[in-house]
């Protein structure tokens, strides 16, 4: 059986949906950030698969930019988490409601 | 035949076939890596212990690196392993160790609106399925085989010649992220 691009797209879609479920249902901020990494990886897989399909390198180069973005996002997000944990002693998103009145 | 002669004959037979790589993408490896990626992704969002989630996420990232190799993107696969599994995941584990998760582990893991969240995400999955079912004929189903070599070299040329400005913007983004992380982690904000 020949592997087509659609196979990779289906795997990427499954990873994207799993990451979305993680973001929407978990309470722990660390695991929400990991789910965001899952979503970004699903997008990367899509880009590399299309790069292979159209026989160019643009998709691979763009996926490297996305990896850069993911690193920046993880650094800032975890920094915010540490700063918040120092003040409130919690990592649950539904207890982070200072802006709610 | 001596060992050296073996090497020489192997080298001489291997060299002429250099321009075209033999297809290594077999369906078995694809399904193995996909099941690994999706299964450990499910573990990431269901584990109670954040360290177990991080380890499952590392497995997902390594399986995805294997998929990149099957798509003839060796440089992206290497970056995936070095930057993601090596750098970002170490950052995650570091923060998990720094933040006291004992209390969070004993509490309820899923938020109150988990049913709505799962329903929304499954609707998104339905949209994906419908789009892929309807649009399958839109992109050509070319068999995935035979890439050219020198992938890393060409990506380097692309990054430093054609995509110079985005590359510099990405480096600026990294600088801002470093500064932001340092400011966030200071004693008094």
XYZ file of C-alpha atoms in Angstrom:
290
model
C 0.000 0.000 0.000
C 1.347 3.385 -0.996
C 1.565 6.089 1.651
C 0.007 9.334 0.535
C 0.133 12.821 2.023
C -3.328 12.269 3.430
C -1.986 9.687 5.884
C 0.300 12.276 7.435
C -2.469 14.876 7.441
C -4.756 12.518 9.347
C -2.067 11.868 11.977
C -1.500 15.619 12.290
C -5.230 16.254 12.641
C -5.453 13.628 15.385
C -2.566 15.240 17.264
C -4.169 18.668 16.845
C -7.496 17.471 18.254
C -5.764 15.742 21.191
C -3.855 18.930 21.933
C -7.067 20.959 21.785
C -8.750 18.584 24.210
C -5.788 18.955 26.546
C -5.914 22.751 26.427
C -9.659 22.858 27.010
C -10.013 20.258 29.759
C -6.909 20.168 31.933
C -6.470 22.383 34.992
C -2.699 22.168 35.330
C -0.936 25.019 33.505
C 2.165 22.924 32.798
C 0.106 20.302 30.982
C -1.797 22.997 29.080
C 1.540 24.327 27.825
C 2.522 20.780 26.797
C -0.756 20.473 24.889
C 0.097 23.685 23.042
C 3.385 22.052 22.081
C 1.373 19.111 20.727
C -0.710 21.488 18.591
C 2.399 23.201 17.219
C 3.901 19.817 16.385
C 0.772 18.809 14.493
C 1.106 21.963 12.394
C 4.769 21.155 11.799
C 3.911 17.684 10.560
C 1.391 19.204 8.134
C 3.961 21.661 6.829
C 6.638 19.021 6.295
C 4.153 16.687 4.582
C 3.071 19.422 2.166
C 6.694 20.383 1.624
C 7.296 16.806 0.544
C 4.204 16.773 -1.662
C 5.118 19.910 -3.581
C 8.807 19.025 -3.598
C 9.966 22.332 -2.130
C 11.734 23.389 1.016
C 9.466 26.252 2.081
C 7.443 24.049 4.402
C 10.521 22.716 6.166
C 11.946 26.220 6.619
C 8.634 27.438 7.986
C 8.525 24.523 10.398
C 11.911 25.591 11.753
C 10.451 29.050 12.407
C 7.558 27.409 14.214
C 9.993 25.462 16.409
C 11.664 28.791 17.255
C 8.271 30.213 18.147
C 7.492 27.211 20.341
C 10.747 27.682 22.248
C 10.012 31.370 22.856
C 6.454 30.606 23.902
C 7.566 27.880 26.324
C 10.194 30.139 27.894
C 7.821 33.056 28.450
C 4.903 30.854 29.506
C 6.934 28.956 32.067
C 8.414 32.232 33.330
C 4.915 33.575 33.888
C 3.992 30.309 35.612
C 6.922 30.571 38.028
C 6.168 34.228 38.781
C 2.536 33.370 39.420
C 3.311 30.328 41.542
C 5.513 32.471 43.762
C 2.550 34.758 44.488
C -0.447 32.435 44.628
C 0.930 28.928 45.326
C -1.252 27.323 42.673
C -0.880 25.990 39.133
C -4.560 25.472 38.372
C -6.037 27.667 35.676
C -9.456 27.991 37.317
C -7.851 29.453 40.431
C -6.020 32.072 38.366
C -8.904 34.531 38.262
C -7.495 37.831 39.482
C -9.041 39.687 36.550
C -12.519 38.321 37.244
C -14.771 40.426 39.455
C 37.050 -12.223 0.891
C 38.699 -10.011 3.482
C 36.874 -7.377 5.414
C 38.641 -4.526 3.584
C 37.665 -5.967 0.226
C 34.120 -6.194 1.480
C 34.141 -2.482 2.325
C 35.665 -1.565 -1.013
C 33.088 -3.480 -3.003
C 30.292 -2.109 -0.859
C 31.569 1.436 -1.402
C 32.000 0.985 -5.118
C 28.496 -0.383 -5.503
C 26.981 2.279 -3.270
C 28.509 5.329 -4.936
C 26.821 5.253 -8.372
C 23.353 5.152 -6.803
C 23.957 8.371 -4.847
C 21.589 10.864 -6.566
C 18.450 8.869 -5.825
C 17.855 7.653 -2.291
C 16.252 4.282 -1.901
C 12.757 4.610 -0.434
C 12.828 3.809 3.251
C 9.237 4.849 3.862
C 7.435 1.626 4.449
C 3.872 1.508 5.639
C 4.856 -0.514 8.706
C 7.138 2.184 10.080
C 4.561 4.854 9.345
C 1.868 3.058 11.332
C 4.273 2.194 14.146
C 5.402 5.815 14.521
C 1.862 7.169 14.190
C 0.527 4.859 16.878
C 3.462 5.820 19.096
C 2.832 9.535 18.531
C -0.926 9.448 19.038
C -0.826 6.996 21.944
C 1.707 8.989 23.910
C -0.133 12.214 23.033
C -3.174 10.678 24.713
C -0.966 9.857 27.708
C 0.189 13.499 27.828
C -3.317 14.805 28.397
C -4.478 12.026 30.735
C -1.559 11.489 33.117
C -1.982 12.719 36.671
C 1.718 13.234 37.255
C 3.192 16.067 35.189
C 6.562 14.321 34.939
C 4.892 11.321 33.273
C 3.177 13.719 30.875
C 6.529 15.257 30.009
C 8.055 11.830 29.327
C 5.094 10.903 27.109
C 5.506 14.194 25.260
C 9.165 13.345 24.629
C 8.049 10.021 23.111
C 5.613 11.890 20.860
C 8.328 14.280 19.743
C 10.733 11.442 18.940
C 8.046 9.598 16.951
C 7.363 12.799 15.028
C 11.094 13.097 14.313
C 10.880 9.613 12.807
C 7.950 10.732 10.653
C 10.005 13.713 9.457
C 12.754 11.298 8.463
C 10.212 9.303 6.477
C 9.218 12.532 4.722
C 12.881 13.075 3.722
C 13.341 16.046 6.039
C 16.449 14.990 7.992
C 17.355 18.512 9.096
C 13.938 19.175 10.599
C 14.125 15.780 12.307
C 17.484 16.689 13.830
C 16.232 20.090 14.951
C 13.182 18.403 16.414
C 15.323 16.073 18.514
C 17.914 18.654 19.565
C 15.696 21.666 20.184
C 12.425 20.062 21.255
C 13.366 16.844 23.008
C 16.652 18.302 24.207
C 15.926 21.939 24.976
C 12.257 22.689 25.465
C 11.508 19.477 27.337
C 14.421 20.076 29.715
C 12.894 23.504 30.375
C 9.552 21.857 31.101
C 11.057 19.281 33.446
C 13.033 22.017 35.179
C 9.879 24.011 35.857
C 8.021 20.899 37.001
C 10.756 20.291 39.536
C 10.753 23.956 40.568
C 7.001 24.241 41.027
C 5.520 22.166 43.797
C 3.029 19.891 42.072
C 2.288 17.647 45.064
C -0.909 19.497 45.856
C -2.016 19.718 42.223
C -1.557 15.953 41.838
C -4.025 15.195 44.609
C -6.687 17.510 43.217
C -9.170 17.085 40.416
C -7.275 17.030 37.131
C -9.975 18.112 34.707
C -11.846 21.374 34.839
C -15.591 21.637 35.301
C -16.303 22.355 31.630
C -14.449 19.272 30.404
C -17.483 17.852 28.611
C -17.982 21.040 26.591
C -14.268 21.128 25.827
C -14.189 17.558 24.534
C -17.323 18.192 22.484
C -15.836 21.319 20.911
C -12.581 19.536 20.095
C -14.449 16.600 18.573
C -16.442 19.048 16.433
C -13.093 20.386 15.233
C -12.053 16.813 14.433
C -15.284 16.360 12.491
C -14.478 19.453 10.457
C -11.028 18.022 9.703
C -12.504 14.668 8.662
C -15.057 16.316 6.403
C -12.488 18.594 4.774
C -10.090 15.722 4.133
C -12.882 13.515 2.786
C -14.159 16.191 0.422
C -10.804 17.666 -0.539
C -8.826 14.489 -1.031
C -8.942 14.912 -4.801
C -7.660 18.487 -4.590
C -4.054 17.665 -3.859
C -2.350 15.152 -6.104
C -1.666 11.795 -4.507
C 1.928 11.612 -5.618
C 3.783 8.701 -4.101
C 6.216 9.840 -1.462
C 9.584 8.678 -2.686
C 12.965 9.706 -4.008
C 14.084 13.023 -2.594
C 17.274 14.787 -3.571
C 20.168 14.809 -1.140
C 21.824 17.842 0.476
C 18.722 18.734 2.438
C 20.653 20.553 5.167
C 22.679 22.543 2.674
C 19.592 23.694 0.818
C 17.781 24.649 4.010
C 20.826 26.662 5.032
C 20.816 28.484 1.691
C 17.106 29.080 2.053
C 17.418 30.431 5.581
C 20.352 32.738 4.923
C 19.486 33.915 1.403
C 15.787 33.766 0.611
C 14.429 33.966 4.132
C 16.986 36.346 5.624
C 14.472 38.836 7.047
C 12.230 36.222 8.748
C 15.357 34.624 10.176
C 16.476 37.910 11.723
C 12.979 38.571 13.031
C 13.017 35.116 14.628
C 16.330 35.928 16.324
C 14.824 39.184 17.614
C 11.867 37.185 18.910
C 14.241 34.894 20.774
C 15.994 37.903 22.326
C 12.665 39.340 23.489
C 11.642 35.937 24.864
C 14.892 35.629 26.824
C 14.441 39.106 28.283
C 10.813 38.370 29.089
C 11.662 35.112 30.838
C 14.369 36.828 32.917
C 12.021 39.670 33.897
C 9.251 37.211 34.787
C 11.515 35.089 36.961
C 12.924 38.012 38.952
C 12.261 38.138 42.668
C 10.008 41.227 42.567
C 8.079 42.050 39.434
